[in-house]
Short mmCIF file of C-alpha atoms in Angstrom, two decimals:
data_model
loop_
_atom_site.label_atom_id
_atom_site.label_comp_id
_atom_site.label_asym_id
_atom_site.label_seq_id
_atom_site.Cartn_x
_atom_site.Cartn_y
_atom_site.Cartn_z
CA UNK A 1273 37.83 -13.25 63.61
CA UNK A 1274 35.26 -14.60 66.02
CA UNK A 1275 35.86 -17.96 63.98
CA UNK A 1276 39.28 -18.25 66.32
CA UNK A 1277 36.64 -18.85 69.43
CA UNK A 1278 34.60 -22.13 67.89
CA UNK A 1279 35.28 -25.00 69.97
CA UNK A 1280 36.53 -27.94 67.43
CA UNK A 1281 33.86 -30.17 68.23
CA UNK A 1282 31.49 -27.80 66.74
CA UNK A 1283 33.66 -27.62 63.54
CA UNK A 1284 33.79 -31.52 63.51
CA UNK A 1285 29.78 -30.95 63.16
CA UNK A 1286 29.88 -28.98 59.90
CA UNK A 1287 30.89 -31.66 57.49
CA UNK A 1288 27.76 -33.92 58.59
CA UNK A 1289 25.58 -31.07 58.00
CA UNK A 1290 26.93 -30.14 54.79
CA UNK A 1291 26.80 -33.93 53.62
CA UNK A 1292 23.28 -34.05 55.03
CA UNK A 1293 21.73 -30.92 53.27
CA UNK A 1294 23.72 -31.73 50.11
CA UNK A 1295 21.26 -35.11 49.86
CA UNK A 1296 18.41 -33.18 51.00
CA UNK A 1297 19.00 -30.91 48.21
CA UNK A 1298 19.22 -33.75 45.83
CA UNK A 1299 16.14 -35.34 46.96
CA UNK A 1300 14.64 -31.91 45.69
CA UNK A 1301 14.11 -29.92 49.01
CA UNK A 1302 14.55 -26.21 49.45
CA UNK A 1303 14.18 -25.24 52.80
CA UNK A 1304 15.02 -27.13 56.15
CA UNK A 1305 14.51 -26.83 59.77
CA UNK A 1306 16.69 -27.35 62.12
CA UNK A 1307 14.36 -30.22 63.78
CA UNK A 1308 14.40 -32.04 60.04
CA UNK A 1309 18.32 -31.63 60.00
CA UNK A 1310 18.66 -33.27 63.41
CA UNK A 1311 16.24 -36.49 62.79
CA UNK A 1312 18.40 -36.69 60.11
CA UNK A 1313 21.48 -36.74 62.44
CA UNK A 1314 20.38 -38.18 64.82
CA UNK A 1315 21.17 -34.96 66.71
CA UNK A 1316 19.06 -32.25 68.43
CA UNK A 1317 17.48 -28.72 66.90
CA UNK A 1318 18.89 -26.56 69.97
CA UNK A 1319 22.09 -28.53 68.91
CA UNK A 1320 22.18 -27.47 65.29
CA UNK A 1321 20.89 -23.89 65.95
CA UNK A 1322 24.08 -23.28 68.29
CA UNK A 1323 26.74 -24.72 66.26
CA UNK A 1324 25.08 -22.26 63.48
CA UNK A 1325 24.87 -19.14 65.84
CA UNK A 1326 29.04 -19.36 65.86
CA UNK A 1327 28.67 -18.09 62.12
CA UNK A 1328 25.91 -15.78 62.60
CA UNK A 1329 22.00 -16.70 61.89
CA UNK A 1330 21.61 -18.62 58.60
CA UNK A 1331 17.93 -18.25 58.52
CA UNK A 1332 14.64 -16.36 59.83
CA UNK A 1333 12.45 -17.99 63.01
CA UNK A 1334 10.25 -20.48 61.85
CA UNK A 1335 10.54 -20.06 58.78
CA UNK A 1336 13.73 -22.59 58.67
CA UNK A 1337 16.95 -22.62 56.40
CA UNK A 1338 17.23 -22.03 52.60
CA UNK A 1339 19.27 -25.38 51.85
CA UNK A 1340 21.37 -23.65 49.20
CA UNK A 1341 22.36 -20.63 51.04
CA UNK A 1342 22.68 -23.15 54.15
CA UNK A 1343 25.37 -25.06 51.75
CA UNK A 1344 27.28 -22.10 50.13
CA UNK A 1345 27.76 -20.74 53.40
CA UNK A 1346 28.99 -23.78 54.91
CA UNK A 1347 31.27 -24.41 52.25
CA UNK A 1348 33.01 -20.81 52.56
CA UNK A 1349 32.95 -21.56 56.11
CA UNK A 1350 34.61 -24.92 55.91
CA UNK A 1351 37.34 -23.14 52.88
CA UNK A 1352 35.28 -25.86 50.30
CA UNK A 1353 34.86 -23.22 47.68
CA UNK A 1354 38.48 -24.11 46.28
CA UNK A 1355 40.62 -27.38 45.37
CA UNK A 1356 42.48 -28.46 47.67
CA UNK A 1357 45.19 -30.85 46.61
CA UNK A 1358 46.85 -33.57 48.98
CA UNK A 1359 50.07 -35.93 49.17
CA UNK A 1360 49.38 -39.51 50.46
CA UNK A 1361 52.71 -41.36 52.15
CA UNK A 1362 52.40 -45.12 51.86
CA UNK A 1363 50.76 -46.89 49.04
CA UNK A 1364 49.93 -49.82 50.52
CA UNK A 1365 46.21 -51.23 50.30
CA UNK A 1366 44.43 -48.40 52.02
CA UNK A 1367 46.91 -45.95 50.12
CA UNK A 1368 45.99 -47.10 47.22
CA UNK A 1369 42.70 -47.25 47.49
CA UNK A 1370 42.26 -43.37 48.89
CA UNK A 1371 44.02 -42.51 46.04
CA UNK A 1372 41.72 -43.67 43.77
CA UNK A 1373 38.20 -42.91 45.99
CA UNK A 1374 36.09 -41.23 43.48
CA UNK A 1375 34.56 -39.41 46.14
CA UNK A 1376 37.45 -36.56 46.28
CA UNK A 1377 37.34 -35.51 43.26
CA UNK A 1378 33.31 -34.12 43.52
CA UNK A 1379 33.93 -32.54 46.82
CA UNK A 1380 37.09 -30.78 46.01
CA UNK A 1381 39.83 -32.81 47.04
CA UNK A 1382 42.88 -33.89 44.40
CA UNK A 1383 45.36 -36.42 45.37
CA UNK A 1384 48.56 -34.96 43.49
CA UNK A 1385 51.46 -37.02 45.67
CA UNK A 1386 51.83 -40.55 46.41
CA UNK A 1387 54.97 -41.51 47.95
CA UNK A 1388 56.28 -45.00 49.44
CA UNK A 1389 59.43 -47.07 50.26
CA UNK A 1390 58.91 -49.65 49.01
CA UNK A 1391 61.30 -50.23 45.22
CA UNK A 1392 58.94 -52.20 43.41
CA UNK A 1393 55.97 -49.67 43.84
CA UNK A 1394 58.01 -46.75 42.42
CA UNK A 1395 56.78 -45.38 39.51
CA UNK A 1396 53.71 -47.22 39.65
CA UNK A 1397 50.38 -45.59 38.40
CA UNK A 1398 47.78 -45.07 40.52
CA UNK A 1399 44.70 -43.59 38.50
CA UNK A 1400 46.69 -40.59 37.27
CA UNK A 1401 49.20 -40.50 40.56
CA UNK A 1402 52.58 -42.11 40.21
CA UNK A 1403 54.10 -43.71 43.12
CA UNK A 1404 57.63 -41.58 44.22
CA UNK A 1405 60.19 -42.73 46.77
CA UNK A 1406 59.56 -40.95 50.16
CA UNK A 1407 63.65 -40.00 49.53
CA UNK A 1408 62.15 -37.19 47.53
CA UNK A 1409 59.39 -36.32 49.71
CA UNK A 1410 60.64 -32.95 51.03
CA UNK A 1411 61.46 -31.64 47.46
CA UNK A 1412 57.94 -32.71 46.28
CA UNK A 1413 56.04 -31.41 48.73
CA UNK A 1414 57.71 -28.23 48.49
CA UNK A 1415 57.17 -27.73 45.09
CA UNK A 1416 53.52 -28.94 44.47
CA UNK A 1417 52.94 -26.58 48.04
CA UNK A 1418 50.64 -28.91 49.35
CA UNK A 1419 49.36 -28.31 52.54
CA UNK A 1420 47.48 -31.74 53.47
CA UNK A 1421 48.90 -34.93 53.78
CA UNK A 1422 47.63 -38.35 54.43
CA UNK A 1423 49.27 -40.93 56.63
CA UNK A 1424 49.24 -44.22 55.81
CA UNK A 1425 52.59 -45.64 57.02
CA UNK A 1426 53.19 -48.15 59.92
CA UNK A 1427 52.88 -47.23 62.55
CA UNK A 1428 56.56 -47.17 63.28
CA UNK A 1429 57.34 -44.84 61.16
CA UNK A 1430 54.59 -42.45 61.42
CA UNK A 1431 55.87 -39.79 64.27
CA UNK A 1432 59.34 -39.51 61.76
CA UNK A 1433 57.27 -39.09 58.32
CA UNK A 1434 55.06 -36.59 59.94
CA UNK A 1435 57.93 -34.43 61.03
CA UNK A 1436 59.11 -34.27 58.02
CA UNK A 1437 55.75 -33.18 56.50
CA UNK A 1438 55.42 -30.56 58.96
CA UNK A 1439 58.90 -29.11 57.98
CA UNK A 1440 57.79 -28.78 54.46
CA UNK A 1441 54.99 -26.70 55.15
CA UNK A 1442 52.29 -29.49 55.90
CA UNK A 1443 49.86 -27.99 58.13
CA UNK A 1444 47.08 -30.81 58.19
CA UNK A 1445 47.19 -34.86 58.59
CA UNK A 1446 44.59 -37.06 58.23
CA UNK A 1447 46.33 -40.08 60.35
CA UNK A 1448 45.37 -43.41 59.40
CA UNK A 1449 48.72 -44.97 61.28
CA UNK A 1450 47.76 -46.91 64.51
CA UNK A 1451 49.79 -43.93 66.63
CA UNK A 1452 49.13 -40.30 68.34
CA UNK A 1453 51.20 -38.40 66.45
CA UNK A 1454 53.06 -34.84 68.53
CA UNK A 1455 52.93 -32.26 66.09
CA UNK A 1456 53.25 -28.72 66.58
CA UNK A 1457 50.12 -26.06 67.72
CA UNK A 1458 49.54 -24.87 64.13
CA UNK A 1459 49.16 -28.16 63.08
CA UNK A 1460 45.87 -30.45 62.89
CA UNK A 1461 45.73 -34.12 62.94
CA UNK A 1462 42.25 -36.16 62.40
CA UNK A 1463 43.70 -39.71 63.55
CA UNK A 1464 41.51 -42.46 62.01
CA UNK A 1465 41.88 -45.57 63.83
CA UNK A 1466 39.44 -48.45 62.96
CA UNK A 1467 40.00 -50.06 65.92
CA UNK A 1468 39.58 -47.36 68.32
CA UNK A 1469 36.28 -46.93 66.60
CA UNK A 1470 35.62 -50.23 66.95
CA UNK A 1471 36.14 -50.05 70.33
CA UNK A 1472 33.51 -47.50 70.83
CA UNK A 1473 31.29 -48.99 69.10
CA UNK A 1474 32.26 -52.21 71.41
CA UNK A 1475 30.66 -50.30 74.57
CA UNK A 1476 27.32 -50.71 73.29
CA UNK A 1477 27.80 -54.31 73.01
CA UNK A 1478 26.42 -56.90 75.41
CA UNK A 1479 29.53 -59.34 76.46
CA UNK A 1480 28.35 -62.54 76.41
CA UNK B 189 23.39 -49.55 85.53
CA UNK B 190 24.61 -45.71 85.59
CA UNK B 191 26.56 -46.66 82.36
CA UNK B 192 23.57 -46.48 80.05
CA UNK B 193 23.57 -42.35 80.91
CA UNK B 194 26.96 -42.17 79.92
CA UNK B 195 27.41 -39.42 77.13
CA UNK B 196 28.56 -40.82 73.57
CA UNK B 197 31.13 -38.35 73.70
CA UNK B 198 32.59 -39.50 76.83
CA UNK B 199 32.74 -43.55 75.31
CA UNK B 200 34.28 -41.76 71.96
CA UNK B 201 37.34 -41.00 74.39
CA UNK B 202 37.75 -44.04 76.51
CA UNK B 203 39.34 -45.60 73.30
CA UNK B 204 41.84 -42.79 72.78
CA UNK B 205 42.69 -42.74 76.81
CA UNK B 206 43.25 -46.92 76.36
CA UNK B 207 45.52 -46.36 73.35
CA UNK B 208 48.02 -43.59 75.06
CA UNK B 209 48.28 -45.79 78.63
CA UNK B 210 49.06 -48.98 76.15
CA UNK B 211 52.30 -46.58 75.07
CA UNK B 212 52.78 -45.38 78.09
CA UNK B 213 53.09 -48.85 79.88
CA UNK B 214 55.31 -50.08 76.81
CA UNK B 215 57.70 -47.10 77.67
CA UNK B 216 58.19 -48.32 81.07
CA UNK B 217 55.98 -45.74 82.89
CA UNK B 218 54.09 -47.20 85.74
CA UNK B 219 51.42 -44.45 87.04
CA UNK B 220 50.48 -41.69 85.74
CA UNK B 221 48.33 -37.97 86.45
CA UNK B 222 45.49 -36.91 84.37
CA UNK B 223 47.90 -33.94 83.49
CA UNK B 224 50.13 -36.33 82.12
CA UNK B 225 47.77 -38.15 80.37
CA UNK B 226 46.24 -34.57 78.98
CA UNK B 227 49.25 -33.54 77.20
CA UNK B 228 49.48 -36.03 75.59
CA UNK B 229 46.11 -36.48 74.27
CA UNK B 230 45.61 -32.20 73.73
CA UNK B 231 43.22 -32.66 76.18
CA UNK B 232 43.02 -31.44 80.23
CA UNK B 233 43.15 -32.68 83.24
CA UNK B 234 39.54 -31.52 83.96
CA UNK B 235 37.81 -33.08 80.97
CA UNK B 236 39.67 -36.59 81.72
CA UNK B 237 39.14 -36.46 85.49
CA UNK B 238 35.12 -35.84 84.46
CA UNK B 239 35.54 -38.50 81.68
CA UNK B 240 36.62 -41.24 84.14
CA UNK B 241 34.33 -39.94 87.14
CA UNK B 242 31.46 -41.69 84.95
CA UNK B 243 33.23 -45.45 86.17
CA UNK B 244 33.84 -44.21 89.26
CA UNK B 245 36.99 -43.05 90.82
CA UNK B 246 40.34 -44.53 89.92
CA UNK B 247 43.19 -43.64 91.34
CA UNK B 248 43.65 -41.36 94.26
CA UNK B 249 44.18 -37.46 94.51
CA UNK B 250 47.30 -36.50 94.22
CA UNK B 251 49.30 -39.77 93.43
CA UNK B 252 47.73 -40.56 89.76
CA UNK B 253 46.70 -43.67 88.87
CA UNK B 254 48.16 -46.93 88.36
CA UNK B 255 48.40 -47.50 84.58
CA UNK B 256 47.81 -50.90 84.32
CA UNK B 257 44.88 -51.14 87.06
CA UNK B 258 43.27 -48.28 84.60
CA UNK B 259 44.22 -50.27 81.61
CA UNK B 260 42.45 -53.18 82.86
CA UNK B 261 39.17 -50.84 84.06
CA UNK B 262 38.80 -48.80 80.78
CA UNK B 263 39.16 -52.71 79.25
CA UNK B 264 36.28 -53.96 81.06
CA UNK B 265 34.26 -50.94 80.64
CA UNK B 266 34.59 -51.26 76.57
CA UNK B 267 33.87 -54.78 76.63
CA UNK B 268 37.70 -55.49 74.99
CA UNK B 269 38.12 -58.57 77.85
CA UNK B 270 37.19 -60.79 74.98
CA UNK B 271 37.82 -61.38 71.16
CA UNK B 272 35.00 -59.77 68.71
CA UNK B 273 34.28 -61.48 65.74
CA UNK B 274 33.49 -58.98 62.49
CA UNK B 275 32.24 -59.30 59.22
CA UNK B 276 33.48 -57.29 56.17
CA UNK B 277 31.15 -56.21 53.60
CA UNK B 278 32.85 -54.93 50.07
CA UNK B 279 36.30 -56.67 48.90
CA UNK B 280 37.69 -53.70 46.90
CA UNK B 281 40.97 -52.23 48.64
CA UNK B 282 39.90 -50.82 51.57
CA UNK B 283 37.87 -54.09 52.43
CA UNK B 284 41.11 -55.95 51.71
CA UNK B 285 43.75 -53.58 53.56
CA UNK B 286 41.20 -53.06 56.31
CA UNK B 287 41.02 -57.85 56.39
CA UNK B 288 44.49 -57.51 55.99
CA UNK B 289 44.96 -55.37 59.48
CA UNK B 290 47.83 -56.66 61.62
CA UNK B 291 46.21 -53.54 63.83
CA UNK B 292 43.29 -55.66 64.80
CA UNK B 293 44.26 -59.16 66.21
CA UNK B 294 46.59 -57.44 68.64
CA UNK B 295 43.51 -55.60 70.02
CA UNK B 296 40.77 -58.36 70.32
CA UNK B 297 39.52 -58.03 66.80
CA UNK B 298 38.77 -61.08 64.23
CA UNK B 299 37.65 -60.22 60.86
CA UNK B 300 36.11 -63.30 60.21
CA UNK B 301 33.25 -63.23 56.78
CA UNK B 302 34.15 -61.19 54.03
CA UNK B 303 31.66 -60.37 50.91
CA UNK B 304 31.27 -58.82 47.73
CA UNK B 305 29.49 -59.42 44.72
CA UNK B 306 31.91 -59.53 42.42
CA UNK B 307 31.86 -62.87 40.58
CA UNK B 308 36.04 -62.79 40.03
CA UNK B 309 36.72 -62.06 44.06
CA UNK B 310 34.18 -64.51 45.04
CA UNK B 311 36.57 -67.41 46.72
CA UNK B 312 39.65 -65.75 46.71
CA UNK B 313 41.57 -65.65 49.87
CA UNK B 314 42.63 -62.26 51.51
CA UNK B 315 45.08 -63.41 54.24
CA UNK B 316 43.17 -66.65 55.73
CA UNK B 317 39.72 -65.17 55.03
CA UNK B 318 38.00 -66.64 51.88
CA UNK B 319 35.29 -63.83 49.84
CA UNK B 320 31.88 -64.67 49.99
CA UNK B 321 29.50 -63.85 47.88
CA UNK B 322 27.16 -61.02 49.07
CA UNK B 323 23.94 -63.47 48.64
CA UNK B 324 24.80 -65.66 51.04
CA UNK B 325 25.38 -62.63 53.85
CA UNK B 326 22.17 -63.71 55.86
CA UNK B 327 23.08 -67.31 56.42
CA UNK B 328 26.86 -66.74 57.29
CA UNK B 329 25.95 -64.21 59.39
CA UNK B 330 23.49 -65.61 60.95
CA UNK B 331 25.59 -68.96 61.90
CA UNK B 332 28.47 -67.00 62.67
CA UNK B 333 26.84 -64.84 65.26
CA UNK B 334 28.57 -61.99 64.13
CA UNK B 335 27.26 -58.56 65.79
CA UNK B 336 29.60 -56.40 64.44
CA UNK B 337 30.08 -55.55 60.24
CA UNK B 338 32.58 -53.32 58.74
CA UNK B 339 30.77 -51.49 55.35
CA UNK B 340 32.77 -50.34 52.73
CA UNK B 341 30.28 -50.81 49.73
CA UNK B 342 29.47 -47.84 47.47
CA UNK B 343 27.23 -45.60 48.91
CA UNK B 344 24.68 -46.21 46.09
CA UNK B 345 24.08 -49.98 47.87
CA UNK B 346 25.20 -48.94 51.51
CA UNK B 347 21.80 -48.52 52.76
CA UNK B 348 20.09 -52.08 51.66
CA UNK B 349 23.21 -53.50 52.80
CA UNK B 350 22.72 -51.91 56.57
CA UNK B 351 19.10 -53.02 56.15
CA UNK B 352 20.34 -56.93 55.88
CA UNK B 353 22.72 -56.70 58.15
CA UNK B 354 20.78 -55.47 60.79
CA UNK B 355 18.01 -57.97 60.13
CA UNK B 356 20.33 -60.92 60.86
CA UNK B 357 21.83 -59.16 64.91
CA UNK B 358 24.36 -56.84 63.71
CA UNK B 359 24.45 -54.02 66.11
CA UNK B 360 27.29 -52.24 65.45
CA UNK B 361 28.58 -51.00 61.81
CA UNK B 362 31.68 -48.86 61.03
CA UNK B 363 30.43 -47.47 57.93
CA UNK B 364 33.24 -46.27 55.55
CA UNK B 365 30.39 -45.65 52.62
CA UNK B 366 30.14 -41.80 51.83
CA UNK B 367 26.37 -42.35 53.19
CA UNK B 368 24.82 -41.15 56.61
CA UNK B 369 22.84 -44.70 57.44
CA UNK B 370 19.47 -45.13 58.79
CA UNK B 371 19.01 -47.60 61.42
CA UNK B 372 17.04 -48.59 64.67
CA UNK B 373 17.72 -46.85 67.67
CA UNK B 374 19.35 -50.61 69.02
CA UNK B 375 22.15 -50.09 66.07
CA UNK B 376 24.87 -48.12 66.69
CA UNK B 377 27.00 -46.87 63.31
CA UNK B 378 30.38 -45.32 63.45
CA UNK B 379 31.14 -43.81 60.16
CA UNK B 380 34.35 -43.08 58.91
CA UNK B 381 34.54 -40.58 55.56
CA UNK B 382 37.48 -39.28 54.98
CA UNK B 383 36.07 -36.47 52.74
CA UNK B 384 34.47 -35.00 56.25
CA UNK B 385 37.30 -35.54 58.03
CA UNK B 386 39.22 -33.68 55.40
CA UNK B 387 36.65 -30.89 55.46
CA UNK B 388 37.21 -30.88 59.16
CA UNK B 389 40.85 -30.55 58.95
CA UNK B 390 40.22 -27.52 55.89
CA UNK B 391 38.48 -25.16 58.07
CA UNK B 392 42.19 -24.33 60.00
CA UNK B 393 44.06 -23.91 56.68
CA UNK B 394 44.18 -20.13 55.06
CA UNK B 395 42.38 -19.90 51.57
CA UNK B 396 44.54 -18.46 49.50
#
């Protein structure tokens, strides 16, 4: 119930860790401290050890984490201990290819809808996904129950598709569509932009 | 000079701020208060007021700010005055639908080298950008000039690939490999998974 409270730039952490002590655990390590998870990061230990506190304390005082309690708690944390499945609208290039990233599939995610406008990608196979019309978006989504879309639509179209999702129950959108989308308060949007994180990056670079 | 102790949370914004004044200015609007510009980023007024105090002050208390005089500042402070030239490493789909952009031109960004090591992409064209082979990524690099690389290798080979790129001036990578990269402190890397920004998005939902 506390979990209401933590800000969402400490939730935006989480993944990263995870990720992080899922190699370290591959690499063969047990136990972590916070100082080894921030080199790692490239983030602090009184960083780390706050985001934690928000769930309670994952580990004794200098003695550091257990890595696979550290995980398993995350991942109930982070609602990982379940499939999730997801609808992707557009299946262009970048459609396309999230559908068939290999890298869901291990960490729980299941691509189960693929929809676009375009007639002569209809009924297309993607991996195991075949292409639908958006026309029959509302009745698919509704009946899978998915909860998790992906956008990746012009940009044009994006504000329209996504009120549609979020009449049929979508309650998260992972934005790839060159637009801030206005969706209602119980609805989260990650917008991935490569050019606005290009731009960042840009900051950092010396104009010359 | 005060720019260097600017918070990489603050530049992460500037981008976002840029994009919403762009659409603002194409719907007519001609100032605008950091209300304003909070609603329609889910942001406040505060936290954009403290944002911009970093640059100094633009716009005066009370009557907003001009949005093209603050278009043109938050330009110059991201270094987007002038076109960037970046190379592409991996031609699967996401290295083709990211060449393929019509997103980037319009904002100042060339994708100019392209590799992969795949012998049956090698010298294809992906829009007017021809696939190189990955072996020759020093020298074209190198004669390009190019300080900017967009990764979206496997993660198995992400890390040598960093490692070469970085040897011949690339200081900026927007890593799209499910890897957290290792680099000098000079290197800044932007990385873009969308498994964590899924996970991200899965803490709001309800388990059930």
């Amino acid at each position: 119930m506390t979990e209401a409270t933590v800000p969402d730039i400490v939730i935006s952490r989480l993944p990263w860790y995870l990720q992080t002590l899922n190699q370290m655990a591959k690499e063969g390590l047990r136990t972590v401290s916070s100082k080894m998870l921030a080199d790692r990061l490239g983030s602090t230990a009184a960083q780390i050890r706050k985001d934690l506190s928000y769930f309670g304390g994952f580990g004794k005082q200098g003695t550091g984490y257990s890595i696979y309690y550290l995980i398993e708690q995350l991942q109930k944390i982070l609602n990982l201990d379940r499939i999730w499945q997801v609808a992707v609208v557009g299946a262009g290039n970048l459609g396309r290819a999230l559908t068939h990233y290999q890298g869901f599939a291990r960490r729980g995610i299941e691509i189960v809808l693929l929809f676009d406008n375009d007639p002569k990608a209809i009924g297309a196979k993607v991996g195991s996904v075949v292409v639908r019309h958006v026309d029959s978006l509302e009745a698919e989504i509704r009946q899978a129950g998915v909860k998790i879309a992906i956008l990746t639509v012009p940009g044009a179209v994006a504000q329209q598709i996504a009120d549609r999702l979020v009449k049929e129950g979508i309650v998260a959108i992972l934005n790839y569509a060159p637009v801030t989308l206005m969706v209602p308060e119980h609805v989260h949007v990650q917008h991935i932009d490569p050019v606005l994180h290009l731009q960042r990056l840009m900051y950092y670079l010396e104009a010359n």
